[in-house]
CSV table of C-alpha atoms in Angstrom, one decimal:
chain,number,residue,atom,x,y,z
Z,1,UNK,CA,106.3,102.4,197.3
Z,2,UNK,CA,107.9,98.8,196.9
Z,3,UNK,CA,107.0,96.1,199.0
Z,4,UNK,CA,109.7,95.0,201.5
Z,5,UNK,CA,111.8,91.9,200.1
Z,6,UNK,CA,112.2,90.5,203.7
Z,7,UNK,CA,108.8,90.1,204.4
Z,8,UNK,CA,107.8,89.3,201.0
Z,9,UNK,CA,110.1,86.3,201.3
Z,10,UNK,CA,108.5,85.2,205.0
Z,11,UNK,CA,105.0,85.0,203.9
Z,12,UNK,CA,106.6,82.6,201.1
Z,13,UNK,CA,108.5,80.2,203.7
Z,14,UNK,CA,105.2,80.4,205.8
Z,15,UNK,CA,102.9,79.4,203.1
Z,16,UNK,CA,105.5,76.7,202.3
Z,17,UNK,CA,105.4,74.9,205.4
Z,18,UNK,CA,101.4,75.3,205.8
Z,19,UNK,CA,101.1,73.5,202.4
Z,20,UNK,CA,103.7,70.8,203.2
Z,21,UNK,CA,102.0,70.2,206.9
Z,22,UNK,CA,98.6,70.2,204.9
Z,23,UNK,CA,99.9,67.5,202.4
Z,24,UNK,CA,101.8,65.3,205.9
Z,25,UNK,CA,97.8,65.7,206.8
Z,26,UNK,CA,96.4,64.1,204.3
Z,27,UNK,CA,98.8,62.0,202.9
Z,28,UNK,CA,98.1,57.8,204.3
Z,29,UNK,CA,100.5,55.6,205.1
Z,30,UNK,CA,101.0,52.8,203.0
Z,31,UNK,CA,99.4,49.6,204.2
Z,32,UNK,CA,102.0,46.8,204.9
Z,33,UNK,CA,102.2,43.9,202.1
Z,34,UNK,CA,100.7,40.3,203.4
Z,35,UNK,CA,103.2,37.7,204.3
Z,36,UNK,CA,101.7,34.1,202.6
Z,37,UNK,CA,101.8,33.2,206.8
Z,38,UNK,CA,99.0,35.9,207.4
Z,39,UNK,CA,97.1,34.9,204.6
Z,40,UNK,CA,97.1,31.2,205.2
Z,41,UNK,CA,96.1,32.1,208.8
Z,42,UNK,CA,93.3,34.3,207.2
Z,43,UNK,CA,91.7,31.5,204.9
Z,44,UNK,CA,92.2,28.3,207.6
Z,45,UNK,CA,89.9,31.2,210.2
Z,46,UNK,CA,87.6,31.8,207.5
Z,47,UNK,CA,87.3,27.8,207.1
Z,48,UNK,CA,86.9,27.1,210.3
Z,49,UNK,CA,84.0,30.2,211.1
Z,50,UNK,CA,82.1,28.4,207.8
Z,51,UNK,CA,82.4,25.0,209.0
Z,52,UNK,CA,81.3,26.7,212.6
Z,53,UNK,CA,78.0,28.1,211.6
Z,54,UNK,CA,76.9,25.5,208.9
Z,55,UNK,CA,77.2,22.7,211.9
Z,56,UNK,CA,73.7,23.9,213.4
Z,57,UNK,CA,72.6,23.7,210.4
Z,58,UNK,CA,73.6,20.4,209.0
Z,59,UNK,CA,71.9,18.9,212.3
Z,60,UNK,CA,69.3,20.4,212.0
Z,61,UNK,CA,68.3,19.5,208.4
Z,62,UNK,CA,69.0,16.0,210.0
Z,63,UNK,CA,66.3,16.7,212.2
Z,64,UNK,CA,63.6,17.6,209.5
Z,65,UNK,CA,64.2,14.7,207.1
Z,66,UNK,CA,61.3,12.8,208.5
Z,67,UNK,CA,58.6,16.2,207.3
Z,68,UNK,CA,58.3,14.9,204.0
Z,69,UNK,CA,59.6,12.4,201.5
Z,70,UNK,CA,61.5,14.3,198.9
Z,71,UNK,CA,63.2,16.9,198.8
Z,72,UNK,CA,65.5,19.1,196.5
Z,73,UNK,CA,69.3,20.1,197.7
Z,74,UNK,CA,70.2,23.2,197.4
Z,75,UNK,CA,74.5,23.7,196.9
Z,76,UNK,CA,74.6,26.1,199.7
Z,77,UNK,CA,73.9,23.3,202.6
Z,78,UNK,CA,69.9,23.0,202.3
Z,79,UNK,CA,67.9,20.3,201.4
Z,80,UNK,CA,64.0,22.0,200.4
Z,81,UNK,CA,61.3,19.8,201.5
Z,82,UNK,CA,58.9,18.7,198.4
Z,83,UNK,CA,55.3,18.9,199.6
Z,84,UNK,CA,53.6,17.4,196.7
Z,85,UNK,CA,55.7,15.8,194.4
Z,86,UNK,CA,54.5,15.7,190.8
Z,87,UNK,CA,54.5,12.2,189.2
Z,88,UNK,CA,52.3,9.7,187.8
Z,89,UNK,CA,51.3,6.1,188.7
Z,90,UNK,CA,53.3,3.4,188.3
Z,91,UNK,CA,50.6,1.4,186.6
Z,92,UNK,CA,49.8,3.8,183.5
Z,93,UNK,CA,53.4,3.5,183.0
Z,94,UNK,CA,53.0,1.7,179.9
Z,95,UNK,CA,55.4,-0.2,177.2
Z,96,UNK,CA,58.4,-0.1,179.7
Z,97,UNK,CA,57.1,-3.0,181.7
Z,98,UNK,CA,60.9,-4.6,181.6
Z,99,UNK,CA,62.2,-1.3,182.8
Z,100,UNK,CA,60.2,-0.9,185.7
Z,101,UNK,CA,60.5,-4.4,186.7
Z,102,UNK,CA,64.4,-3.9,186.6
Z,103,UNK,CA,64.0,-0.9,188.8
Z,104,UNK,CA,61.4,-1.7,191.2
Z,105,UNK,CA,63.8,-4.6,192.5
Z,106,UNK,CA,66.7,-2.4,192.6
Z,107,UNK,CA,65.3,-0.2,194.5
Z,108,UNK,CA,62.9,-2.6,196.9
Z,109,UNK,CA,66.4,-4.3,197.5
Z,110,UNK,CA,67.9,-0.9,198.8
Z,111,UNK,CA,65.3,0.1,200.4
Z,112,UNK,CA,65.7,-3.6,202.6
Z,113,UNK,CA,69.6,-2.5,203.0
Z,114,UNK,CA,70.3,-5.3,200.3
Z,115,UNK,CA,72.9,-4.8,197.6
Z,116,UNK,CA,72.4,-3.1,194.6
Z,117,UNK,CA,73.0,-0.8,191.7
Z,118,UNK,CA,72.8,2.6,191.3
Z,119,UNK,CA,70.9,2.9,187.5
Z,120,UNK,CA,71.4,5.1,184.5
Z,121,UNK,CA,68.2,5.4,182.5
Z,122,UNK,CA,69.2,6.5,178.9
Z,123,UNK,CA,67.7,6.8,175.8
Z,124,UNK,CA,64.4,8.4,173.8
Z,125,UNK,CA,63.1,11.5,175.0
Z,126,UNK,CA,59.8,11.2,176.7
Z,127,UNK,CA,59.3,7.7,177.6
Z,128,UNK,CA,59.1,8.0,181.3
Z,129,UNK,CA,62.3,7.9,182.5
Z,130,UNK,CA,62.0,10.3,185.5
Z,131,UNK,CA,58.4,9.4,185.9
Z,132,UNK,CA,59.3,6.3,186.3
Z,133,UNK,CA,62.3,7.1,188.9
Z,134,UNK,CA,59.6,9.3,190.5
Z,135,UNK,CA,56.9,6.4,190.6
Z,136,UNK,CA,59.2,3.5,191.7
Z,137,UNK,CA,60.1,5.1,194.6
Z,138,UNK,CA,56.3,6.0,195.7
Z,139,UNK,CA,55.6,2.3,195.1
Z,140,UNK,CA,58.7,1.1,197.3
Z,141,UNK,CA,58.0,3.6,200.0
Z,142,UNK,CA,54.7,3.0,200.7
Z,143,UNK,CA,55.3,-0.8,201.4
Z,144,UNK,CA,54.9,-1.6,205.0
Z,145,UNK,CA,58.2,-2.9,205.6
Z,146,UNK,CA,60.0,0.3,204.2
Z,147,UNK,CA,57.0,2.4,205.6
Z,148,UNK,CA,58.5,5.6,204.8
Z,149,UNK,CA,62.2,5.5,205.1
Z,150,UNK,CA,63.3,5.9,201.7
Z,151,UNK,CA,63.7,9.3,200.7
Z,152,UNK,CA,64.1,11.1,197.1
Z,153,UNK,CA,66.5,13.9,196.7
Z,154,UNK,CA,66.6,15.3,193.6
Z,155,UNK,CA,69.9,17.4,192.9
Z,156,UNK,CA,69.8,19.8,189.5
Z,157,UNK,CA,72.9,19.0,187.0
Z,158,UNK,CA,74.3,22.1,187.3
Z,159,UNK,CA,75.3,21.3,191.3
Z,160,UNK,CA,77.2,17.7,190.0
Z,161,UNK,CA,80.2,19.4,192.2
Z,162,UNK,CA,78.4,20.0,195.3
Z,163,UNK,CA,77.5,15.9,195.4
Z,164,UNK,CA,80.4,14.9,198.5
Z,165,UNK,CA,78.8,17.7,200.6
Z,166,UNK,CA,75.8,16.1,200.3
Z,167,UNK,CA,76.7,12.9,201.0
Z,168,UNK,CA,78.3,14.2,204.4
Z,169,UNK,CA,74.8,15.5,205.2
Z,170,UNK,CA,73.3,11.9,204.5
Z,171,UNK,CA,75.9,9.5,205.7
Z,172,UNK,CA,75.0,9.5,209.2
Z,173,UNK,CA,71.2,9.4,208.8
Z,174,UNK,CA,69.0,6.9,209.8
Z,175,UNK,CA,67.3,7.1,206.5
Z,176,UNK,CA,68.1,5.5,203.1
Z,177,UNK,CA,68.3,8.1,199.9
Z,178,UNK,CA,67.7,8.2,196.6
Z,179,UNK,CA,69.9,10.7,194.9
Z,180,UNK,CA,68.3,11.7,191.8
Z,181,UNK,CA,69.4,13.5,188.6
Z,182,UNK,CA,67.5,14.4,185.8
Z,183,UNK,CA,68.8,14.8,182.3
Z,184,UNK,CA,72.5,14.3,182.9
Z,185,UNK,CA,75.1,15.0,180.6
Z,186,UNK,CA,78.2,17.0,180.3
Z,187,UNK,CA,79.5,19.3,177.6
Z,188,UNK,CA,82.5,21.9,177.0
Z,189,UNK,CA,85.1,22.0,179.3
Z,190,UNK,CA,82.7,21.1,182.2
Z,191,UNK,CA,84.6,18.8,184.6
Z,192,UNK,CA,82.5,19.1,187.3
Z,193,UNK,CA,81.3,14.7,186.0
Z,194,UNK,CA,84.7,13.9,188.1
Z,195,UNK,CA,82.9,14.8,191.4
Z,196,UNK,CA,80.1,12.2,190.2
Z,197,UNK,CA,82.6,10.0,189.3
Z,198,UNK,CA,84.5,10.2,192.8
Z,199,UNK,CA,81.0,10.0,194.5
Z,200,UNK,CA,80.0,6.6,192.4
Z,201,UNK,CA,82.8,4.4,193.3
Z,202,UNK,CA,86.2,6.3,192.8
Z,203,UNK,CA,86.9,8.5,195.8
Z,204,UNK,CA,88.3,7.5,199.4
Z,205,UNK,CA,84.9,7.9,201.2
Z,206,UNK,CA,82.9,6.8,198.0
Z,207,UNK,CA,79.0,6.0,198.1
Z,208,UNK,CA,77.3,5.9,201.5
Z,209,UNK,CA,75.5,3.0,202.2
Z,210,UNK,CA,72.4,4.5,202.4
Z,211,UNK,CA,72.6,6.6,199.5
Z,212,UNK,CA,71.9,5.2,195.8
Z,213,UNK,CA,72.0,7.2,192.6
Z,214,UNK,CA,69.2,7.0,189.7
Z,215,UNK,CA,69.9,9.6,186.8
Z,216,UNK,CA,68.1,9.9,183.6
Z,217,UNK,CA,69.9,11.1,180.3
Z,218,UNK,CA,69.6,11.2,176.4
Z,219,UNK,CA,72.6,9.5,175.2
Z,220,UNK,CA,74.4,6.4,176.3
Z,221,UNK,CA,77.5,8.0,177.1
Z,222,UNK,CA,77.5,10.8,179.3
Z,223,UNK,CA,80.4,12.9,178.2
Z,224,UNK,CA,80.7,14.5,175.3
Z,225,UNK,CA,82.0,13.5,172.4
Z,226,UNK,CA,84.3,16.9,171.9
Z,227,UNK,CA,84.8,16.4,175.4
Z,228,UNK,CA,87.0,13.4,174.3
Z,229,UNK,CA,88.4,15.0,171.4
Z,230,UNK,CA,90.0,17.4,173.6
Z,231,UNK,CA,91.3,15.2,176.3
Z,232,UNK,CA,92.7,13.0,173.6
Z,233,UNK,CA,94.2,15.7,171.9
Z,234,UNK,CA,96.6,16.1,175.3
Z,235,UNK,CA,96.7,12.8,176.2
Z,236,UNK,CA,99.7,10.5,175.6
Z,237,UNK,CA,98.2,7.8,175.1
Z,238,UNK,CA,95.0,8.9,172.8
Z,239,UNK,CA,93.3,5.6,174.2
Z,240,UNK,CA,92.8,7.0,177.8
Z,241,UNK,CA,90.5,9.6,176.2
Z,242,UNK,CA,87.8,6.9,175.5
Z,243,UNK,CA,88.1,5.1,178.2
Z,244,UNK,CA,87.4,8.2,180.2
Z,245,UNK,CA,84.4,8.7,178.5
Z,246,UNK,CA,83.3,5.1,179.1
Z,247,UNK,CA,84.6,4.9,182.6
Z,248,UNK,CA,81.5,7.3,183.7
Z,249,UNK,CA,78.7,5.2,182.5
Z,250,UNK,CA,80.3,2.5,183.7
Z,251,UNK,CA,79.9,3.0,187.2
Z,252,UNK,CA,76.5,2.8,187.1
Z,253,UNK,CA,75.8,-1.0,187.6
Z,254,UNK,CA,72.3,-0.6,186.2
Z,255,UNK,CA,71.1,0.5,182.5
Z,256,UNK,CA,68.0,0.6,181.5
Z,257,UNK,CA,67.6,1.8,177.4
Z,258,UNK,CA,64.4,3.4,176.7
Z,259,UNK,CA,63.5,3.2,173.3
Z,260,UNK,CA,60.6,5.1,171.0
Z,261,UNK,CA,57.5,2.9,171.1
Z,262,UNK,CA,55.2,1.2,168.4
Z,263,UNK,CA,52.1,2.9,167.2
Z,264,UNK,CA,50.4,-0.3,169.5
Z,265,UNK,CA,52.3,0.7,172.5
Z,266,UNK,CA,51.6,4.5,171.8
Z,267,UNK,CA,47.8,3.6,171.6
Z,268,UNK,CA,48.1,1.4,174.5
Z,269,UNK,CA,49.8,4.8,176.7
Z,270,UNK,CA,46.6,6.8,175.6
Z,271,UNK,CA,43.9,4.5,176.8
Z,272,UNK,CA,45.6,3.6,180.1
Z,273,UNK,CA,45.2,7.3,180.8
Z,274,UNK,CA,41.8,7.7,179.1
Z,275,UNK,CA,40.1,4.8,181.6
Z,276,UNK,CA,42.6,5.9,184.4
Z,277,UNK,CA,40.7,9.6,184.0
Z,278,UNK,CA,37.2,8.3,183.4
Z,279,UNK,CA,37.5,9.4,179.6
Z,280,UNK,CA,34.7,7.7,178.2
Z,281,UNK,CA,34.9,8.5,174.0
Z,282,UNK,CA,34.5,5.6,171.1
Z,283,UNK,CA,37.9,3.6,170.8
Z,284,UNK,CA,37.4,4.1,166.7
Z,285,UNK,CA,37.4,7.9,167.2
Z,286,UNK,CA,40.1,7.7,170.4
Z,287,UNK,CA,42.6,5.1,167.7
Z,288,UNK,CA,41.7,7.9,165.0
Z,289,UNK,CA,42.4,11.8,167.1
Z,290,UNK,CA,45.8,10.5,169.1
Z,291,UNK,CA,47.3,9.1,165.7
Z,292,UNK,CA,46.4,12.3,164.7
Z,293,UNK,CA,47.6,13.9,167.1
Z,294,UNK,CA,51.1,11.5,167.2
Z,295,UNK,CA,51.6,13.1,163.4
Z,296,UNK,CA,51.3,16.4,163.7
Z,297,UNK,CA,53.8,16.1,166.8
Z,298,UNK,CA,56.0,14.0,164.8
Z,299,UNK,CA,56.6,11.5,167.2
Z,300,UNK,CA,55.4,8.9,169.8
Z,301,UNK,CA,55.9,8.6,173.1
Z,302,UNK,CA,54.4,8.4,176.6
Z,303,UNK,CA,55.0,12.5,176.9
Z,304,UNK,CA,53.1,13.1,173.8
Z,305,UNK,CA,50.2,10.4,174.7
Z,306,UNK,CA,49.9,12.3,178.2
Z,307,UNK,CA,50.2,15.7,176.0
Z,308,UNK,CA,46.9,14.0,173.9
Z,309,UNK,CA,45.3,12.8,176.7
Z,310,UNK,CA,45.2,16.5,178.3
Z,311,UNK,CA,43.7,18.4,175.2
Z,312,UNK,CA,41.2,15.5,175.0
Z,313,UNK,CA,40.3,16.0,178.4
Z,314,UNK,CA,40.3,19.7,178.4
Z,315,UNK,CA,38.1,19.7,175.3
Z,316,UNK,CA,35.6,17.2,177.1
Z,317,UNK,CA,35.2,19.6,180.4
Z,318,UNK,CA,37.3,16.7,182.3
Z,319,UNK,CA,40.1,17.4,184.9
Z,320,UNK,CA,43.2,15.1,185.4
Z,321,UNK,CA,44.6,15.5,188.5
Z,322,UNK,CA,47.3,13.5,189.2
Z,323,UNK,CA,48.0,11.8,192.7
């Protein structure tokens, strides 16, 4: 018997309107597009709750500068306490005597509140530019009149654009800082050098006066050179582009060139350590193993004399802890 067309067509209808009250259901409401007034508001709130919880923080790190006397910032607002920092003494610190002299007035200077420079040490690879940074500002610290004061904060290239936070942290301290970077340079299309550059002399705050800046770095020139290619490639006048890359190293009133040393001086590194360490091995033989070893290194320098120095002692059942 055929099905009934009236009620064929009213369970149609009714399934209709169940599927199109299901799909009202489900369906959401499209969110409402941002105004720029509502974002604006969003960003200055999230500013303001940042600046809000790292104030605790900021005083206390001001609190804890006395626990130690280096430390290494961190970009994120912290400065990590050094509890043994790893250098050398400033008297086996040989061949660079000119340098050091240089430094160790700069810095004994600083450390009195006196004028001075902040220093760019360029040049060979291993000839104690860091350990002598490192060591000048042991030998400063530890004299009575400073008696503790100066502090060394080392701050890893790659963190260049987190310098002006840092120097909010410091400005108001008690203390006087050394703000150290090791191996500086820039390559690419980093411009993070303009936040150095701003820091050294150029910006409206500039330099606290109880901050200086020691950096150590390969080259003379800190920039690269396709670095200056580029920007005189877009420049109107081409000029500007090496001027810029001069105008960096230039605002470091100091610098100190450190060049590869003599086979004399070389000799002179190794048995500084040898008598520091208690090494006790004929000067003939000593002369005849670290030119030796100087050869098949292919170089001198106070890293590889050190570098010498260590296998000999190892080999003699000698340890060399430094201070």
């Amino acid at each position: 018997m055929p099905k009934k067309p009236g009620k064929t067509a009213a369970r149609a209808a009714k399934a209709s309107v169940a599927a199109k009250s299901r799909k009202a259901a489900t369906k959401r409401p499209k969110p409402a597009i941002d105004t720029a007034e509502q974002r604006i508001a969003r960003a200055l709130e999230a500013i303001a709750a940042s600046l809000a919880a790292a104030a605790p923080k900021l005083k206390n790190q001001g609190e804890q500068l006395s626990a130690a006397e280096a430390f290494i910032w961190h970009p994120e607002g912290r400065l990590a306490p050094v509890p043994r920092v790893s250098r050398v003494d400033l008297e086996l610190l040989q061949g660079i005597e000119r340098m050091r002299d240089i430094l160790i007035e700069n810095t004994e200077r600083f450390a009195a509140g006196l004028p001075a420079n902040n220093a760019l040490l360029w040049g060979a690879r291993g000839m104690g530019k860091s350990s002598l940074v490192k060591a000048a500002h042991a030998s400063v610290n530890a004299k009575p009149e400073v008696a503790g004061l100066l502090k060394l904060i080392e701050i890893h290239r790659e963190d260049i654009e987190s310098l002006p936070a840092l120097m909010t942290i410091l400005r108001a301290s008690q203390f006087r800082f050394i703000v150290f970077c090791d191996d500086l340079s820039f390559d690419g299309n980093d411009a993070s050098y303009k936040s150095l550059k701003a820091v050294l002399e150029g910006g409206i705050e500039g330099r606290p006066d109880n901050v200086i800046l020691y950096a150590t770095s390969n080259r003379r020139h800190l920039l690269a050179r396709e670095m200056v290619e580029n920007e005189r490639s877009t420049a109107i006048n081409p000029g500007e582009a090496v001027e810029e890359k001069v105008s960096l190293s230039d605002r470091f009133g100091l610098w100190l060139g450190f060049h590869k040393c003599s086979q004399d001086e070389f000799l002179a590194m190794v048995r500084g350590y040898c008598a520091h360490f208690g090494i006790a091995l004929d000067d003939t033989e000593l002369q005849r193993e670290a030119l030796e070893w100087a050869t098949t290194r292919g170089s001198r320098s106070g890293r590889v004399a050190w570098q010498f120095t260590q296998d000999l002692a190892g080999r003699l059942g000698l340890r060399t802890a430094m201070k």
